[in-house]
mmCIF file of C-alpha atoms in Angstrom:
data_model
loop_
_atom_site.group_PDB
_atom_site.id
_atom_site.type_symbol
_atom_site.label_atom_id
_atom_site.label_comp_id
_atom_site.label_asym_id
_atom_site.label_seq_id
_atom_site.Cartn_x
_atom_site.Cartn_y
_atom_site.Cartn_z
ATOM 1 C CA MET A 1149 -8.540 18.936 4.498
ATOM 2 C CA THR A 1150 -10.929 16.111 3.614
ATOM 3 C CA ILE A 1151 -9.941 12.468 3.328
ATOM 4 C CA ALA A 1152 -10.369 12.621 -0.460
ATOM 5 C CA ASP A 1153 -8.008 15.608 -0.671
ATOM 6 C CA GLU A 1154 -5.431 13.787 1.464
ATOM 7 C CA ILE A 1155 -5.576 10.775 -0.866
ATOM 8 C CA THR A 1156 -5.259 12.948 -3.970
ATOM 9 C CA ASN A 1157 -2.312 14.926 -2.588
ATOM 10 C CA ALA A 1158 -0.478 11.884 -1.233
ATOM 11 C CA PHE A 1159 -0.631 9.840 -4.444
ATOM 12 C CA LYS A 1160 -0.340 12.519 -7.134
ATOM 13 C CA ASN A 1161 3.214 11.376 -8.009
ATOM 14 C CA PHE A 1162 2.356 7.653 -8.155
ATOM 15 C CA LYS A 1163 1.138 5.788 -11.228
ATOM 16 C CA THR A 1164 -1.037 3.426 -9.174
ATOM 17 C CA PHE A 1165 -1.858 2.884 -5.527
ATOM 18 C CA THR A 1166 -3.697 0.212 -3.596
ATOM 19 C CA PHE A 1167 -6.350 0.128 -0.918
ATOM 20 C CA ASN A 1168 -3.653 -0.900 1.577
ATOM 21 C CA ASP A 1169 -1.564 2.149 0.626
ATOM 22 C CA VAL A 1170 -4.545 4.374 1.459
ATOM 23 C CA ARG A 1171 -5.126 2.486 4.711
ATOM 24 C CA ILE A 1172 -1.501 3.000 5.786
ATOM 25 C CA LEU A 1173 -1.615 6.685 4.834
ATOM 26 C CA LEU A 1174 -4.829 7.423 6.696
ATOM 27 C CA SER A 1175 -4.084 5.289 9.763
ATOM 28 C CA SER A 1176 -0.867 7.233 10.286
ATOM 29 C CA LYS A 1177 -2.717 10.563 10.069
ATOM 30 C CA GLN A 1178 -6.071 9.706 11.637
ATOM 31 C CA LYS A 1179 -6.282 7.237 14.489
ATOM 32 C CA GLY A 1180 -9.199 4.821 14.420
ATOM 33 C CA ILE A 1181 -10.301 5.265 10.809
ATOM 34 C CA SER A 1182 -12.172 2.169 9.689
ATOM 35 C CA ASP A 1183 -11.786 0.185 6.482
ATOM 36 C CA LYS A 1184 -15.452 0.864 5.718
ATOM 37 C CA THR A 1185 -14.806 4.628 5.781
ATOM 38 C CA ILE A 1186 -11.897 4.174 3.390
ATOM 39 C CA GLN A 1187 -14.012 1.980 1.084
ATOM 40 C CA VAL A 1188 -16.853 4.499 1.008
ATOM 41 C CA THR A 1189 -14.457 7.377 0.369
ATOM 42 C CA LEU A 1190 -12.726 5.550 -2.480
ATOM 43 C CA SER A 1191 -16.013 4.467 -4.060
ATOM 44 C CA ARG A 1192 -17.294 8.063 -3.959
ATOM 45 C CA MET A 1193 -14.042 9.274 -5.484
ATOM 46 C CA VAL A 1194 -14.425 6.673 -8.261
ATOM 47 C CA LYS A 1195 -18.035 7.736 -8.827
ATOM 48 C CA ASN A 1196 -16.984 11.402 -9.052
ATOM 49 C CA GLU A 1197 -13.998 10.452 -11.270
ATOM 50 C CA ARG A 1198 -11.403 11.849 -8.873
ATOM 51 C CA VAL A 1199 -9.704 8.430 -8.940
ATOM 52 C CA TYR A 1200 -10.082 5.543 -11.369
ATOM 53 C CA LYS A 1201 -10.379 1.909 -10.355
ATOM 54 C CA ILE A 1202 -8.074 -0.261 -12.456
ATOM 55 C CA THR A 1203 -8.776 -3.628 -10.846
ATOM 56 C CA LYS A 1204 -9.914 -4.819 -7.443
ATOM 57 C CA GLY A 1205 -8.079 -2.777 -4.833
ATOM 58 C CA VAL A 1206 -5.856 -0.892 -7.329
ATOM 59 C CA PHE A 1207 -6.506 2.731 -8.249
ATOM 60 C CA SER A 1208 -4.975 5.538 -10.288
ATOM 61 C CA LEU A 1209 -5.437 9.285 -10.455
ATOM 62 C CA GLU A 1210 -5.186 9.171 -14.268
ATOM 63 C CA ARG A 1211 -7.245 7.203 -16.748
ATOM 64 C CA ARG A 1212 -4.637 5.861 -19.162
ATOM 65 C CA ASP A 1213 -4.266 2.386 -20.610
ATOM 66 C CA ASP A 1214 -0.464 2.548 -20.542
ATOM 67 C CA ILE A 1215 -0.327 2.567 -16.726
ATOM 68 C CA VAL A 1216 -2.570 -0.476 -16.267
ATOM 69 C CA GLY A 1217 0.442 -2.799 -16.229
ATOM 70 C CA PHE A 1218 1.660 -1.303 -12.963
ATOM 71 C CA ALA A 1219 -1.369 -2.898 -11.275
ATOM 72 C CA PHE A 1220 0.026 -6.335 -12.210
ATOM 73 C CA ALA A 1221 3.673 -5.847 -11.153
ATOM 74 C CA PRO A 1222 6.100 -7.481 -11.836
ATOM 75 C CA PHE A 1223 5.234 -7.124 -15.503
ATOM 76 C CA TYR A 1224 6.301 -6.035 -18.955
ATOM 77 C CA TYR A 1225 4.388 -5.111 -22.074
ATOM 78 C CA GLY A 1226 4.757 -7.883 -24.624
ATOM 79 C CA GLY A 1227 3.246 -9.467 -27.691
ATOM 80 C CA LEU A 1228 1.586 -7.186 -30.200
ATOM 81 C CA ALA A 1229 1.587 -4.294 -27.719
ATOM 82 C CA ALA A 1230 5.395 -4.412 -27.566
ATOM 83 C CA LEU A 1231 5.569 -4.261 -31.348
ATOM 84 C CA MET A 1232 3.185 -1.289 -31.328
ATOM 85 C CA ILE A 1233 5.223 0.538 -28.663
ATOM 86 C CA ARG A 1234 8.423 -0.098 -30.647
ATOM 87 C CA ASP A 1235 6.697 1.164 -33.859
ATOM 88 C CA LEU A 1236 7.269 -2.152 -35.635
ATOM 89 C CA ILE A 1237 3.594 -2.509 -36.558
ATOM 90 C CA ASP A 1238 1.151 0.221 -37.505
ATOM 91 C CA ASP A 1239 -1.965 -1.339 -36.020
ATOM 92 C CA GLN A 1240 -3.532 -0.065 -32.822
ATOM 93 C CA VAL A 1241 -3.818 -3.168 -30.614
ATOM 94 C CA LYS A 1242 -5.019 -3.999 -27.121
ATOM 95 C CA ILE A 1243 -2.452 -3.638 -24.375
ATOM 96 C CA GLU A 1244 -0.861 -7.023 -23.581
ATOM 97 C CA ILE A 1245 0.660 -7.430 -20.142
ATOM 98 C CA MET A 1246 2.996 -10.300 -19.273
ATOM 99 C CA THR A 1247 3.141 -10.914 -15.527
ATOM 100 C CA THR A 1248 4.383 -13.587 -13.157
ATOM 101 C CA ARG A 1249 1.262 -13.133 -11.032
ATOM 102 C CA ARG A 1250 -1.549 -15.627 -11.412
ATOM 103 C CA VAL A 1251 -4.522 -14.198 -13.276
ATOM 104 C CA LYS A 1252 -7.993 -15.721 -13.408
ATOM 105 C CA ARG A 1253 -8.896 -14.371 -16.841
ATOM 106 C CA SER A 1254 -6.768 -13.331 -19.755
ATOM 107 C CA PHE A 1255 -9.090 -10.474 -20.749
ATOM 108 C CA VAL A 1256 -9.341 -8.084 -17.823
ATOM 109 C CA GLU A 1257 -11.815 -5.221 -17.780
ATOM 110 C CA VAL A 1258 -10.286 -2.090 -16.321
ATOM 111 C CA TYR A 1259 -11.739 1.291 -15.432
ATOM 112 C CA GLY A 1260 -15.121 -0.229 -14.654
ATOM 113 C CA GLY A 1261 -15.367 -2.232 -17.856
ATOM 114 C CA SER A 1262 -14.787 0.593 -20.319
ATOM 115 C CA SER A 1263 -11.384 -0.774 -21.396
ATOM 116 C CA VAL A 1264 -10.097 -4.303 -21.843
ATOM 117 C CA VAL A 1265 -6.460 -5.376 -21.558
ATOM 118 C CA VAL A 1266 -4.959 -8.790 -22.214
ATOM 119 C CA VAL A 1267 -3.062 -10.204 -19.237
ATOM 120 C CA HIS A 1268 -0.914 -13.311 -19.659
ATOM 121 C CA HIS A 1269 0.616 -15.301 -16.822
ATOM 122 C CA ILE A 1270 4.199 -16.095 -17.688
ATOM 123 C CA PRO A 1271 6.271 -18.601 -15.685
ATOM 124 C CA LYS A 1272 9.121 -17.051 -13.706
ATOM 125 C CA ARG A 1273 11.734 -18.891 -15.754
ATOM 126 C CA TYR A 1274 10.464 -17.063 -18.873
ATOM 127 C CA TYR A 1275 10.433 -13.649 -17.205
ATOM 128 C CA PHE A 1276 13.371 -12.064 -19.033
ATOM 129 C CA GLY A 1277 14.167 -10.123 -22.184
ATOM 130 C CA PHE A 1278 12.665 -6.718 -21.551
ATOM 131 C CA GLU A 1279 13.960 -3.196 -21.182
ATOM 132 C CA ASP A 1280 12.601 0.162 -20.124
ATOM 133 C CA LEU A 1281 11.454 2.354 -23.005
ATOM 134 C CA LYS A 1282 9.951 5.804 -23.137
ATOM 135 C CA TYR A 1283 6.303 5.530 -24.165
ATOM 136 C CA GLY A 1284 4.412 8.783 -24.217
ATOM 137 C CA ASP A 1285 5.560 10.749 -21.193
ATOM 138 C CA MET A 1286 6.629 7.795 -19.061
ATOM 139 C CA VAL A 1287 9.069 4.898 -19.042
ATOM 140 C CA VAL A 1288 7.577 1.394 -19.212
ATOM 141 C CA PRO A 1289 9.088 -2.117 -19.393
ATOM 142 C CA VAL A 1290 8.736 -3.515 -22.927
ATOM 143 C CA SER A 1291 9.968 -6.843 -24.254
ATOM 144 C CA ASN A 1292 12.825 -6.706 -26.739
ATOM 145 C CA PRO A 1293 12.142 -7.943 -30.300
ATOM 146 C CA GLU A 1294 13.638 -11.401 -29.703
ATOM 147 C CA LYS A 1295 11.552 -11.976 -26.587
ATOM 148 C CA THR A 1296 8.486 -10.617 -28.375
ATOM 149 C CA LEU A 1297 8.843 -13.300 -31.043
ATOM 150 C CA ILE A 1298 9.209 -15.971 -28.354
ATOM 151 C CA ASP A 1299 6.072 -14.696 -26.590
ATOM 152 C CA LEU A 1300 4.109 -14.599 -29.852
ATOM 153 C CA PHE A 1301 4.948 -18.243 -30.529
ATOM 154 C CA TYR A 1302 4.365 -19.260 -26.892
ATOM 155 C CA TYR A 1303 0.854 -17.739 -26.885
ATOM 156 C CA LYS A 1304 0.130 -18.867 -30.495
ATOM 157 C CA GLN A 1305 -0.386 -15.395 -31.927
ATOM 158 C CA ARG A 1306 0.007 -14.777 -35.632
ATOM 159 C CA LEU A 1307 1.512 -11.893 -37.583
ATOM 160 C CA SER A 1308 1.571 -11.096 -41.269
ATOM 161 C CA LEU A 1309 4.747 -11.911 -43.185
ATOM 162 C CA GLN A 1310 5.503 -8.196 -43.532
ATOM 163 C CA ASP A 1311 5.300 -7.738 -39.764
ATOM 164 C CA TYR A 1312 7.582 -10.728 -39.183
ATOM 165 C CA ALA A 1313 10.042 -9.180 -41.633
ATOM 166 C CA GLU A 1314 9.966 -5.874 -39.707
ATOM 167 C CA VAL A 1315 10.610 -7.646 -36.404
ATOM 168 C CA LEU A 1316 13.462 -9.693 -37.844
ATOM 169 C CA LYS A 1317 15.047 -6.531 -39.318
ATOM 170 C CA SER A 1318 14.974 -4.882 -35.890
ATOM 171 C CA ILE A 1319 16.922 -7.783 -34.345
ATOM 172 C CA LYS A 1320 20.620 -7.079 -34.632
#
């Protein structure tokens, strides 16, 4: 079995995995494997589309925008993306990820620049108000409507009056 096959088989049940995860996997199976060998193998797998690079050092076996947040854990989907996931707005919007990790840019190119997601750093004291919801075929953390309104005001995002009315109706 090749190194690429070992990586694919080991991480087929994971949403994302990191370079360090691959290093730990391969060092336990093959003594003396170098980081350069792992880097070359992963870059060839990315080139052949056997794995997809989300951000630096984070990979996935599937190319889906809804799993990008797992590369920025701890996180939840918030802002307009939360309203879209909850079917409170009809618009198709960019994925917005709220994370306690420091991010250099708020617009992050993923999958080699073919997709863009919005990543917001949120202070740890504001990291609350989310729940796990089924989105597609997986369960993801999404902010509740009250927290979504707070995040929208915090990041100075605007909604139409109709959308505000929908959000306020969903709050019970």
